[in-house]
Amino acid sequence: EVGHREVIGGKRHREVRSEQELVSLLREGMARRRRAATAMNERSSRAHCLVMLKAKQPSRAEAEGSGEKKAWGAARERGREHALCLADLGGSEQVSKSLLSALPPPGLRAEGSGAANVRARADDVDVRLGEAIRINVGLLALKNCVRALVDKRPHVPYRDSKLTLLLKQALGGTCRTSVLVALRAEREHALESIDSLRFAASLSQVRNQLQTDCMGVAEEALRELDLRIAEVEGLIQKNEHWLTTTHSRPDPRYQEGEATAASEVVSKTALVGAERERRELEELLARRLVLTQAT
């Protein structure tokens, strides 16, 4: 959290309260991404892109106090916060492939508008070169952090780059992390593809310690179940009653000519009126048993 404030400050934090606002914010971020043409890609990403979302579930008291209980759904006794980090990393560039082919030929002399075009072209290459260097520096810092995590070194150099400082929790923290690696299928890019696959293999060796307040969640779930069980038991006591029914049936022991009647009256008494509540109670008790066994 301290690293995040150091890198991006509070100016990049924006509160959203609906799915539409979130989608609009993501589109705004995508529109601000820097893209430019290189010799290898007409729409090359010229920087890494990170989207960091924090979702807060208010406590029951907070939801009732703000009048937003319906909007937030069933609130818990305690509030919770969850974080999601989406990182779209720029690809590692071989400058000799992506940019040098765009340089003006050495010794070229041009005059007038031709000279201006050459200078503009060279300036553009300088800009692309600076972007490629920053992308590669961030990826190198990421590889160094991953290598330190795999080797279980006491110090992981997260502060070597803004990228790794922002990804600290995702890399070696308490998050669940997934990585997708995009490759080029052309034969001339085989070395870069193999290097990317090796990097992905090293990432797969990092083991995060996923931590959640399991006991707190289980205790909270048990409290909610117990409350509902008490409510259902109250409904059963209110709606249930004894019902006695009678019907006649032939007496199988009757013999013709006997003085007794040929049929007999059968009475049956049972509890009725809360069948649905009893089924729900059985389900709640089964869920409670699962929770108590798990904890």
PDB file of C-alpha atoms in Angstrom:
ATOM      1  CA  GLU A   1       0.000   0.000   0.000  1.00  0.00           C
ATOM      2  CA  VAL A   2       2.870   2.364   0.828  1.00  0.00           C
ATOM      3  CA  GLY A   3       4.517   1.511  -2.474  1.00  0.00           C
ATOM      4  CA  HIS A   4       1.312   2.212  -4.350  1.00  0.00           C
ATOM      5  CA  ARG A   5       1.015   5.653  -2.800  1.00  0.00           C
ATOM      6  CA  GLU A   6       4.633   6.368  -3.629  1.00  0.00           C
ATOM      7  CA  VAL A   7       4.250   5.403  -7.292  1.00  0.00           C
ATOM      8  CA  ILE A   8       0.796   6.646  -8.234  1.00  0.00           C
ATOM      9  CA  GLY A   9      -0.401   8.706  -5.282  1.00  0.00           C
ATOM     10  CA  GLY A  10      -4.078   9.373  -4.740  1.00  0.00           C
ATOM     11  CA  LYS A  11      -4.678  11.047  -8.086  1.00  0.00           C
ATOM     12  CA  ARG A  12      -5.209   7.737  -9.847  1.00  0.00           C
ATOM     13  CA  HIS A  13      -7.789   6.409  -7.384  1.00  0.00           C
ATOM     14  CA  ARG A  14     -11.369   6.728  -8.526  1.00  0.00           C
ATOM     15  CA  GLU A  15     -14.473   5.412  -6.798  1.00  0.00           C
ATOM     16  CA  VAL A  16     -17.069   3.549  -8.849  1.00  0.00           C
ATOM     17  CA  ARG A  17     -20.415   2.396  -7.549  1.00  0.00           C
ATOM     18  CA  SER A  18     -21.910   0.532 -10.495  1.00  0.00           C
ATOM     19  CA  GLU A  19     -20.942  -1.810 -13.293  1.00  0.00           C
ATOM     20  CA  GLN A  20     -21.547   0.922 -15.871  1.00  0.00           C
ATOM     21  CA  GLU A  21     -19.111   3.293 -14.122  1.00  0.00           C
ATOM     22  CA  LEU A  22     -16.493   0.537 -13.970  1.00  0.00           C
ATOM     23  CA  VAL A  23     -16.807  -0.285 -17.682  1.00  0.00           C
ATOM     24  CA  SER A  24     -16.603   3.421 -18.536  1.00  0.00           C
ATOM     25  CA  LEU A  25     -13.445   3.778 -16.443  1.00  0.00           C
ATOM     26  CA  LEU A  26     -11.825   0.761 -18.106  1.00  0.00           C
ATOM     27  CA  ARG A  27     -12.600   2.170 -21.536  1.00  0.00           C
ATOM     28  CA  GLU A  28     -11.100   5.499 -20.522  1.00  0.00           C
ATOM     29  CA  GLY A  29      -7.950   3.720 -19.408  1.00  0.00           C
ATOM     30  CA  MET A  30      -7.725   1.761 -22.660  1.00  0.00           C
ATOM     31  CA  ALA A  31      -8.093   4.994 -24.635  1.00  0.00           C
ATOM     32  CA  ARG A  32      -5.121   6.477 -22.773  1.00  0.00           C
ATOM     33  CA  ARG A  33      -2.808   3.578 -23.547  1.00  0.00           C
ATOM     34  CA  ARG A  34       0.145   4.519 -25.705  1.00  0.00           C
ATOM     35  CA  ARG A  35       0.265   2.641 -28.983  1.00  0.00           C
ATOM     36  CA  ALA A  36       2.531   3.143 -31.966  1.00  0.00           C
ATOM     37  CA  ALA A  37       3.654   1.328 -35.087  1.00  0.00           C
ATOM     38  CA  THR A  38       6.976  -0.512 -35.141  1.00  0.00           C
ATOM     39  CA  ALA A  39       8.590  -2.722 -37.742  1.00  0.00           C
ATOM     40  CA  MET A  40       6.984  -5.757 -36.051  1.00  0.00           C
ATOM     41  CA  ASN A  41       3.592  -4.506 -34.929  1.00  0.00           C
ATOM     42  CA  GLU A  42       1.336  -1.773 -36.307  1.00  0.00           C
ATOM     43  CA  ARG A  43      -0.392  -1.327 -32.916  1.00  0.00           C
ATOM     44  CA  SER A  44       2.408  -2.026 -30.470  1.00  0.00           C
ATOM     45  CA  SER A  45       1.790  -1.246 -26.794  1.00  0.00           C
ATOM     46  CA  ARG A  46       4.405   1.272 -25.725  1.00  0.00           C
ATOM     47  CA  ALA A  47       4.004   0.836 -21.968  1.00  0.00           C
ATOM     48  CA  HIS A  48       2.763  -1.617 -19.375  1.00  0.00           C
ATOM     49  CA  CYS A  49      -0.858  -1.212 -18.309  1.00  0.00           C
ATOM     50  CA  LEU A  50      -2.128  -1.975 -14.811  1.00  0.00           C
ATOM     51  CA  VAL A  51      -5.690  -1.839 -13.545  1.00  0.00           C
ATOM     52  CA  MET A  52      -6.052  -2.290  -9.792  1.00  0.00           C
ATOM     53  CA  LEU A  53      -9.551  -2.747  -8.405  1.00  0.00           C
ATOM     54  CA  LYS A  54     -10.547  -2.748  -4.745  1.00  0.00           C
ATOM     55  CA  ALA A  55     -14.023  -3.964  -3.890  1.00  0.00           C
ATOM     56  CA  LYS A  56     -15.408  -3.202  -0.455  1.00  0.00           C
ATOM     57  CA  GLN A  57     -18.326  -5.054   1.067  1.00  0.00           C
ATOM     58  CA  PRO A  58     -19.718  -2.941   3.899  1.00  0.00           C
ATOM     59  CA  SER A  59     -20.629  -4.346   7.260  1.00  0.00           C
ATOM     60  CA  ARG A  60     -24.269  -4.743   8.158  1.00  0.00           C
ATOM     61  CA  ALA A  61     -24.179  -1.622  10.316  1.00  0.00           C
ATOM     62  CA  GLU A  62     -22.565   0.430   7.519  1.00  0.00           C
ATOM     63  CA  ALA A  63     -25.091  -0.769   4.956  1.00  0.00           C
ATOM     64  CA  GLU A  64     -28.080  -0.021   7.165  1.00  0.00           C
ATOM     65  CA  GLY A  65     -26.654   3.352   8.161  1.00  0.00           C
ATOM     66  CA  SER A  66     -26.166   4.444   4.553  1.00  0.00           C
ATOM     67  CA  GLY A  67     -29.482   3.018   3.369  1.00  0.00           C
ATOM     68  CA  GLU A  68     -27.711   0.980   0.675  1.00  0.00           C
ATOM     69  CA  LYS A  69     -28.426  -2.505   1.934  1.00  0.00           C
ATOM     70  CA  LYS A  70     -30.501  -3.378  -1.112  1.00  0.00           C
ATOM     71  CA  ALA A  71     -27.843  -2.090  -3.495  1.00  0.00           C
ATOM     72  CA  TRP A  72     -25.032  -4.013  -1.817  1.00  0.00           C
ATOM     73  CA  GLY A  73     -26.970  -7.198  -1.191  1.00  0.00           C
ATOM     74  CA  ALA A  74     -26.871  -9.115   2.049  1.00  0.00           C
ATOM     75  CA  ALA A  75     -24.275  -7.378   4.188  1.00  0.00           C
ATOM     76  CA  ARG A  76     -22.105  -9.226   6.695  1.00  0.00           C
ATOM     77  CA  GLU A  77     -21.475  -8.468  10.325  1.00  0.00           C
ATOM     78  CA  ARG A  78     -17.954  -7.380   9.397  1.00  0.00           C
ATOM     79  CA  GLY A  79     -16.932  -5.477   6.289  1.00  0.00           C
ATOM     80  CA  ARG A  80     -14.507  -7.017   3.799  1.00  0.00           C
ATOM     81  CA  GLU A  81     -12.153  -5.750   1.144  1.00  0.00           C
ATOM     82  CA  HIS A  82     -10.971  -7.636  -1.922  1.00  0.00           C
ATOM     83  CA  ALA A  83      -8.375  -6.607  -4.499  1.00  0.00           C
ATOM     84  CA  LEU A  84      -7.993  -7.508  -8.171  1.00  0.00           C
ATOM     85  CA  CYS A  85      -4.950  -6.520 -10.208  1.00  0.00           C
ATOM     86  CA  LEU A  86      -5.020  -6.819 -14.008  1.00  0.00           C
ATOM     87  CA  ALA A  87      -1.622  -6.319 -15.648  1.00  0.00           C
ATOM     88  CA  ASP A  88      -1.161  -6.159 -19.408  1.00  0.00           C
ATOM     89  CA  LEU A  89       2.609  -6.192 -19.828  1.00  0.00           C
ATOM     90  CA  GLY A  90       4.305  -4.872 -22.918  1.00  0.00           C
ATOM     91  CA  GLY A  91       6.217  -7.501 -24.872  1.00  0.00           C
ATOM     92  CA  SER A  92       9.979  -7.781 -24.605  1.00  0.00           C
ATOM     93  CA  GLU A  93      11.441  -6.104 -27.698  1.00  0.00           C
ATOM     94  CA  GLN A  94      14.525  -6.878 -29.729  1.00  0.00           C
ATOM     95  CA  VAL A  95      15.299  -3.348 -30.867  1.00  0.00           C
ATOM     96  CA  SER A  96      17.249  -4.674 -33.835  1.00  0.00           C
ATOM     97  CA  LYS A  97      13.996  -6.146 -35.157  1.00  0.00           C
ATOM     98  CA  SER A  98      11.410  -3.616 -34.073  1.00  0.00           C
ATOM     99  CA  LEU A  99      13.150  -0.264 -34.529  1.00  0.00           C
ATOM    100  CA  LEU A 100      16.489  -0.343 -36.327  1.00  0.00           C
ATOM    101  CA  SER A 101      14.822  -1.108 -39.643  1.00  0.00           C
ATOM    102  CA  ALA A 102      13.043   2.238 -39.300  1.00  0.00           C
ATOM    103  CA  LEU A 103      16.269   4.238 -38.976  1.00  0.00           C
ATOM    104  CA  PRO A 104      17.380   6.347 -41.950  1.00  0.00           C
ATOM    105  CA  PRO A 105      20.292   4.809 -43.888  1.00  0.00           C
ATOM    106  CA  PRO A 106      23.728   5.924 -42.614  1.00  0.00           C
ATOM    107  CA  GLY A 107      25.315   8.763 -44.555  1.00  0.00           C
ATOM    108  CA  LEU A 108      21.991   9.844 -46.037  1.00  0.00           C
ATOM    109  CA  ARG A 109      21.954  13.499 -46.981  1.00  0.00           C
ATOM    110  CA  ALA A 110      18.703  15.143 -47.786  1.00  0.00           C
ATOM    111  CA  GLU A 111      17.706  18.712 -48.280  1.00  0.00           C
ATOM    112  CA  GLY A 112      14.502  20.679 -47.884  1.00  0.00           C
ATOM    113  CA  SER A 113      11.409  18.725 -46.974  1.00  0.00           C
ATOM    114  CA  GLY A 114      13.321  15.464 -47.377  1.00  0.00           C
ATOM    115  CA  ALA A 115      15.713  16.449 -44.596  1.00  0.00           C
ATOM    116  CA  ALA A 116      12.800  17.408 -42.351  1.00  0.00           C
ATOM    117  CA  ASN A 117      11.177  14.023 -42.959  1.00  0.00           C
ATOM    118  CA  VAL A 118      14.401  12.223 -42.086  1.00  0.00           C
ATOM    119  CA  ARG A 119      14.771  14.210 -38.861  1.00  0.00           C
ATOM    120  CA  ALA A 120      11.149  13.558 -37.910  1.00  0.00           C
ATOM    121  CA  ARG A 121      11.640   9.870 -38.618  1.00  0.00           C
ATOM    122  CA  ALA A 122      14.783   9.770 -36.490  1.00  0.00           C
ATOM    123  CA  ASP A 123      13.020  11.627 -33.659  1.00  0.00           C
ATOM    124  CA  ASP A 124      10.156   9.134 -33.787  1.00  0.00           C
ATOM    125  CA  VAL A 125      12.633   6.256 -33.575  1.00  0.00           C
ATOM    126  CA  ASP A 126      14.243   7.918 -30.539  1.00  0.00           C
ATOM    127  CA  VAL A 127      10.852   8.073 -28.825  1.00  0.00           C
ATOM    128  CA  ARG A 128      10.102   4.422 -29.638  1.00  0.00           C
ATOM    129  CA  LEU A 129      13.583   3.440 -28.452  1.00  0.00           C
ATOM    130  CA  GLY A 130      13.030   5.135 -25.079  1.00  0.00           C
ATOM    131  CA  GLU A 131       9.701   3.330 -24.707  1.00  0.00           C
ATOM    132  CA  ALA A 132      11.290  -0.025 -25.576  1.00  0.00           C
ATOM    133  CA  ILE A 133      14.034   0.541 -23.001  1.00  0.00           C
ATOM    134  CA  ARG A 134      11.510   1.312 -20.251  1.00  0.00           C
ATOM    135  CA  ILE A 135       9.420  -1.758 -21.161  1.00  0.00           C
ATOM    136  CA  ASN A 136      12.466  -4.024 -21.105  1.00  0.00           C
ATOM    137  CA  VAL A 137      13.787  -2.541 -17.846  1.00  0.00           C
ATOM    138  CA  GLY A 138      10.446  -3.301 -16.162  1.00  0.00           C
ATOM    139  CA  LEU A 139      10.444  -6.866 -17.514  1.00  0.00           C
ATOM    140  CA  LEU A 140      14.046  -7.382 -16.398  1.00  0.00           C
ATOM    141  CA  ALA A 141      13.129  -6.235 -12.883  1.00  0.00           C
ATOM    142  CA  LEU A 142      10.180  -8.624 -12.964  1.00  0.00           C
ATOM    143  CA  LYS A 143      12.451 -11.526 -13.949  1.00  0.00           C
ATOM    144  CA  ASN A 144      14.870 -10.660 -11.143  1.00  0.00           C
ATOM    145  CA  CYS A 145      12.033 -10.657  -8.606  1.00  0.00           C
ATOM    146  CA  VAL A 146      10.740 -13.985  -9.876  1.00  0.00           C
ATOM    147  CA  ARG A 147      14.242 -15.480  -9.727  1.00  0.00           C
ATOM    148  CA  ALA A 148      14.623 -14.290  -6.134  1.00  0.00           C
ATOM    149  CA  LEU A 149      11.243 -15.758  -5.175  1.00  0.00           C
ATOM    150  CA  VAL A 150      12.006 -19.111  -6.805  1.00  0.00           C
ATOM    151  CA  ASP A 151      15.395 -19.267  -5.058  1.00  0.00           C
ATOM    152  CA  LYS A 152      13.725 -18.203  -1.770  1.00  0.00           C
ATOM    153  CA  ARG A 153      16.200 -15.403  -1.233  1.00  0.00           C
ATOM    154  CA  PRO A 154      15.744 -13.234   1.861  1.00  0.00           C
ATOM    155  CA  HIS A 155      15.553 -10.055  -0.242  1.00  0.00           C
ATOM    156  CA  VAL A 156      13.338  -9.605  -3.302  1.00  0.00           C
ATOM    157  CA  PRO A 157      14.183  -6.422  -5.290  1.00  0.00           C
ATOM    158  CA  TYR A 158      10.654  -5.095  -5.738  1.00  0.00           C
ATOM    159  CA  ARG A 159      11.873  -1.495  -5.583  1.00  0.00           C
ATOM    160  CA  ASP A 160      14.011  -1.858  -8.705  1.00  0.00           C
ATOM    161  CA  SER A 161      11.012  -0.865 -10.824  1.00  0.00           C
ATOM    162  CA  LYS A 162       7.643   0.816 -10.449  1.00  0.00           C
ATOM    163  CA  LEU A 163       6.144  -2.215 -12.181  1.00  0.00           C
ATOM    164  CA  THR A 164       7.401  -4.714  -9.610  1.00  0.00           C
ATOM    165  CA  LEU A 165       6.561  -2.380  -6.737  1.00  0.00           C
ATOM    166  CA  LEU A 166       2.941  -2.282  -7.886  1.00  0.00           C
ATOM    167  CA  LEU A 167       2.853  -6.053  -8.513  1.00  0.00           C
ATOM    168  CA  LYS A 168       4.407  -6.938  -5.160  1.00  0.00           C
ATOM    169  CA  GLN A 169       1.279  -8.495  -3.663  1.00  0.00           C
ATOM    170  CA  ALA A 170       0.505 -10.429  -6.831  1.00  0.00           C
ATOM    171  CA  LEU A 171       4.067 -11.770  -7.120  1.00  0.00           C
ATOM    172  CA  GLY A 172       4.963 -12.804  -3.602  1.00  0.00           C
ATOM    173  CA  GLY A 173       2.088 -11.753  -1.415  1.00  0.00           C
ATOM    174  CA  THR A 174      -1.126 -13.447  -0.391  1.00  0.00           C
ATOM    175  CA  CYS A 175      -2.939 -13.325  -3.731  1.00  0.00           C
ATOM    176  CA  ARG A 176      -4.022 -16.006  -6.145  1.00  0.00           C
ATOM    177  CA  THR A 177      -2.152 -15.184  -9.354  1.00  0.00           C
ATOM    178  CA  SER A 178      -2.618 -16.396 -12.944  1.00  0.00           C
ATOM    179  CA  VAL A 179      -0.332 -15.569 -15.865  1.00  0.00           C
ATOM    180  CA  LEU A 180      -1.031 -15.747 -19.604  1.00  0.00           C
ATOM    181  CA  VAL A 181       1.883 -15.574 -22.047  1.00  0.00           C
ATOM    182  CA  ALA A 182       1.313 -14.505 -25.671  1.00  0.00           C
ATOM    183  CA  LEU A 183       3.712 -15.842 -28.333  1.00  0.00           C
ATOM    184  CA  ARG A 184       4.436 -15.227 -31.986  1.00  0.00           C
ATOM    185  CA  ALA A 185       4.135 -18.256 -34.255  1.00  0.00           C
ATOM    186  CA  GLU A 186       6.650 -17.158 -36.910  1.00  0.00           C
ATOM    187  CA  ARG A 187       9.919 -19.073 -37.098  1.00  0.00           C
ATOM    188  CA  GLU A 188      12.036 -15.897 -37.024  1.00  0.00           C
ATOM    189  CA  HIS A 189      10.696 -15.116 -33.543  1.00  0.00           C
ATOM    190  CA  ALA A 190      11.426 -18.566 -32.096  1.00  0.00           C
ATOM    191  CA  LEU A 191      14.144 -17.353 -29.727  1.00  0.00           C
ATOM    192  CA  GLU A 192      11.882 -14.725 -28.157  1.00  0.00           C
ATOM    193  CA  SER A 193       9.045 -17.262 -27.860  1.00  0.00           C
ATOM    194  CA  ILE A 194      11.302 -19.801 -26.132  1.00  0.00           C
ATOM    195  CA  ASP A 195      12.554 -17.117 -23.755  1.00  0.00           C
ATOM    196  CA  SER A 196       8.950 -16.166 -22.916  1.00  0.00           C
ATOM    197  CA  LEU A 197       8.085 -19.816 -22.245  1.00  0.00           C
ATOM    198  CA  ARG A 198      11.081 -20.173 -19.942  1.00  0.00           C
ATOM    199  CA  PHE A 199       9.947 -17.076 -18.082  1.00  0.00           C
ATOM    200  CA  ALA A 200       6.456 -18.562 -17.745  1.00  0.00           C
ATOM    201  CA  ALA A 201       7.975 -21.796 -16.411  1.00  0.00           C
ATOM    202  CA  SER A 202       9.873 -19.853 -13.740  1.00  0.00           C
ATOM    203  CA  LEU A 203       6.680 -17.996 -12.809  1.00  0.00           C
ATOM    204  CA  SER A 204       4.895 -21.306 -12.283  1.00  0.00           C
ATOM    205  CA  GLN A 205       7.432 -22.164  -9.574  1.00  0.00           C
ATOM    206  CA  VAL A 206       6.463 -19.173  -7.416  1.00  0.00           C
ATOM    207  CA  ARG A 207       4.231 -20.261  -4.542  1.00  0.00           C
ATOM    208  CA  ASN A 208       2.112 -17.575  -2.967  1.00  0.00           C
ATOM    209  CA  GLN A 209       0.748 -18.029   0.519  1.00  0.00           C
ATOM    210  CA  LEU A 210      -2.955 -17.492  -0.063  1.00  0.00           C
ATOM    211  CA  GLN A 211      -4.386 -16.236   3.215  1.00  0.00           C
ATOM    212  CA  THR A 212      -7.986 -15.595   4.101  1.00  0.00           C
ATOM    213  CA  ASP A 213      -9.763 -15.157   7.386  1.00  0.00           C
ATOM    214  CA  CYS A 214     -11.151 -18.677   7.144  1.00  0.00           C
ATOM    215  CA  MET A 215     -12.101 -18.995  10.794  1.00  0.00           C
ATOM    216  CA  GLY A 216     -13.745 -15.600  10.793  1.00  0.00           C
ATOM    217  CA  VAL A 217     -15.714 -16.448   7.656  1.00  0.00           C
ATOM    218  CA  ALA A 218     -16.787 -19.815   9.076  1.00  0.00           C
ATOM    219  CA  GLU A 219     -17.849 -18.289  12.392  1.00  0.00           C
ATOM    220  CA  GLU A 220     -19.820 -15.621  10.577  1.00  0.00           C
ATOM    221  CA  ALA A 221     -21.511 -18.224   8.386  1.00  0.00           C
ATOM    222  CA  LEU A 222     -22.392 -20.265  11.473  1.00  0.00           C
ATOM    223  CA  ARG A 223     -23.929 -17.220  13.136  1.00  0.00           C
ATOM    224  CA  GLU A 224     -26.065 -16.539  10.081  1.00  0.00           C
ATOM    225  CA  LEU A 225     -27.115 -20.198   9.875  1.00  0.00           C
ATOM    226  CA  ASP A 226     -28.036 -20.256  13.556  1.00  0.00           C
ATOM    227  CA  LEU A 227     -30.131 -17.133  13.134  1.00  0.00           C
ATOM    228  CA  ARG A 228     -31.978 -18.647  10.185  1.00  0.00           C
ATOM    229  CA  ILE A 229     -32.409 -21.962  12.001  1.00  0.00           C
ATOM    230  CA  ALA A 230     -34.008 -20.134  14.931  1.00  0.00           C
ATOM    231  CA  GLU A 231     -36.320 -18.259  12.528  1.00  0.00           C
ATOM    232  CA  VAL A 232     -37.386 -21.465  10.781  1.00  0.00           C
ATOM    233  CA  GLU A 233     -37.967 -23.282  14.069  1.00  0.00           C
ATOM    234  CA  GLY A 234     -40.164 -20.370  15.151  1.00  0.00           C
ATOM    235  CA  LEU A 235     -42.178 -20.640  11.921  1.00  0.00           C
ATOM    236  CA  ILE A 236     -42.576 -24.376  12.472  1.00  0.00           C
ATOM    237  CA  GLN A 237     -43.915 -23.858  15.978  1.00  0.00           C
ATOM    238  CA  LYS A 238     -46.294 -21.197  14.700  1.00  0.00           C
ATOM    239  CA  ASN A 239     -47.675 -23.013  11.669  1.00  0.00           C
ATOM    240  CA  GLU A 240     -47.527 -26.662  12.719  1.00  0.00           C
ATOM    241  CA  HIS A 241     -50.456 -28.401  14.340  1.00  0.00           C
ATOM    242  CA  TRP A 242     -51.777 -31.884  14.983  1.00  0.00           C
ATOM    243  CA  LEU A 243     -54.305 -33.214  12.478  1.00  0.00           C
ATOM    244  CA  THR A 244     -56.367 -36.345  13.027  1.00  0.00           C
ATOM    245  CA  THR A 245     -57.992 -38.094  10.080  1.00  0.00           C
ATOM    246  CA  THR A 246     -60.309 -41.106  10.109  1.00  0.00           C
ATOM    247  CA  HIS A 247     -61.362 -43.519   7.411  1.00  0.00           C
ATOM    248  CA  SER A 248     -62.969 -46.938   7.232  1.00  0.00           C
ATOM    249  CA  ARG A 249     -61.534 -50.042   5.641  1.00  0.00           C
ATOM    250  CA  PRO A 250     -62.645 -53.647   5.316  1.00  0.00           C
ATOM    251  CA  ASP A 251     -61.784 -55.822   8.297  1.00  0.00           C
ATOM    252  CA  PRO A 252     -59.565 -58.618   6.960  1.00  0.00           C
ATOM    253  CA  ARG A 253     -60.497 -60.835   9.937  1.00  0.00           C
ATOM    254  CA  TYR A 254     -64.255 -60.508   9.388  1.00  0.00           C
ATOM    255  CA  GLN A 255     -66.087 -63.745   8.636  1.00  0.00           C
ATOM    256  CA  GLU A 256     -69.561 -63.897   7.227  1.00  0.00           C
ATOM    257  CA  GLY A 257     -72.197 -64.397   9.845  1.00  0.00           C
ATOM    258  CA  GLU A 258     -70.267 -62.742  12.659  1.00  0.00           C
ATOM    259  CA  ALA A 259     -71.987 -60.145  14.780  1.00  0.00           C
ATOM    260  CA  THR A 260     -69.163 -57.607  14.308  1.00  0.00           C
ATOM    261  CA  ALA A 261     -69.113 -55.061  11.487  1.00  0.00           C
ATOM    262  CA  ALA A 262     -67.515 -55.946   8.195  1.00  0.00           C
ATOM    263  CA  SER A 263     -65.391 -52.767   8.261  1.00  0.00           C
ATOM    264  CA  GLU A 264     -63.267 -50.974  10.807  1.00  0.00           C
ATOM    265  CA  VAL A 265     -62.552 -47.261  11.480  1.00  0.00           C
ATOM    266  CA  VAL A 266     -58.888 -46.235  11.420  1.00  0.00           C
ATOM    267  CA  SER A 267     -57.644 -42.983  12.954  1.00  0.00           C
ATOM    268  CA  LYS A 268     -54.295 -41.316  12.070  1.00  0.00           C
ATOM    269  CA  THR A 269     -52.766 -38.311  13.830  1.00  0.00           C
ATOM    270  CA  ALA A 270     -49.809 -36.363  12.382  1.00  0.00           C
ATOM    271  CA  LEU A 271     -48.085 -32.978  12.523  1.00  0.00           C
ATOM    272  CA  VAL A 272     -48.931 -30.870   9.458  1.00  0.00           C
ATOM    273  CA  GLY A 273     -48.814 -27.261   8.281  1.00  0.00           C
ATOM    274  CA  ALA A 274     -45.020 -26.668   8.121  1.00  0.00           C
ATOM    275  CA  GLU A 275     -43.732 -29.162   5.582  1.00  0.00           C
ATOM    276  CA  ARG A 276     -41.764 -26.557   3.582  1.00  0.00           C
ATOM    277  CA  GLU A 277     -40.185 -25.106   6.727  1.00  0.00           C
ATOM    278  CA  ARG A 278     -39.157 -28.589   7.900  1.00  0.00           C
ATOM    279  CA  ARG A 279     -37.426 -29.272   4.546  1.00  0.00           C
ATOM    280  CA  GLU A 280     -35.558 -25.974   4.832  1.00  0.00           C
ATOM    281  CA  LEU A 281     -34.596 -26.817   8.417  1.00  0.00           C
ATOM    282  CA  GLU A 282     -33.113 -30.131   7.288  1.00  0.00           C
ATOM    283  CA  GLU A 283     -31.045 -28.343   4.633  1.00  0.00           C
ATOM    284  CA  LEU A 284     -29.830 -25.723   7.120  1.00  0.00           C
ATOM    285  CA  LEU A 285     -28.829 -28.378   9.649  1.00  0.00           C
ATOM    286  CA  ALA A 286     -26.937 -30.286   6.952  1.00  0.00           C
ATOM    287  CA  ARG A 287     -25.047 -27.119   5.947  1.00  0.00           C
ATOM    288  CA  ARG A 288     -24.242 -26.408   9.578  1.00  0.00           C
ATOM    289  CA  LEU A 289     -22.866 -29.913  10.001  1.00  0.00           C
ATOM    290  CA  VAL A 290     -20.561 -29.415   7.019  1.00  0.00           C
ATOM    291  CA  LEU A 291     -19.275 -26.121   8.440  1.00  0.00           C
ATOM    292  CA  THR A 292     -18.651 -27.496  11.915  1.00  0.00           C
ATOM    293  CA  GLN A 293     -16.775 -30.491  10.509  1.00  0.00           C
ATOM    294  CA  ALA A 294     -14.630 -28.210   8.305  1.00  0.00           C
ATOM    295  CA  THR A 295     -13.602 -25.992  11.209  1.00  0.00           C
TER     296      THR A 295
END
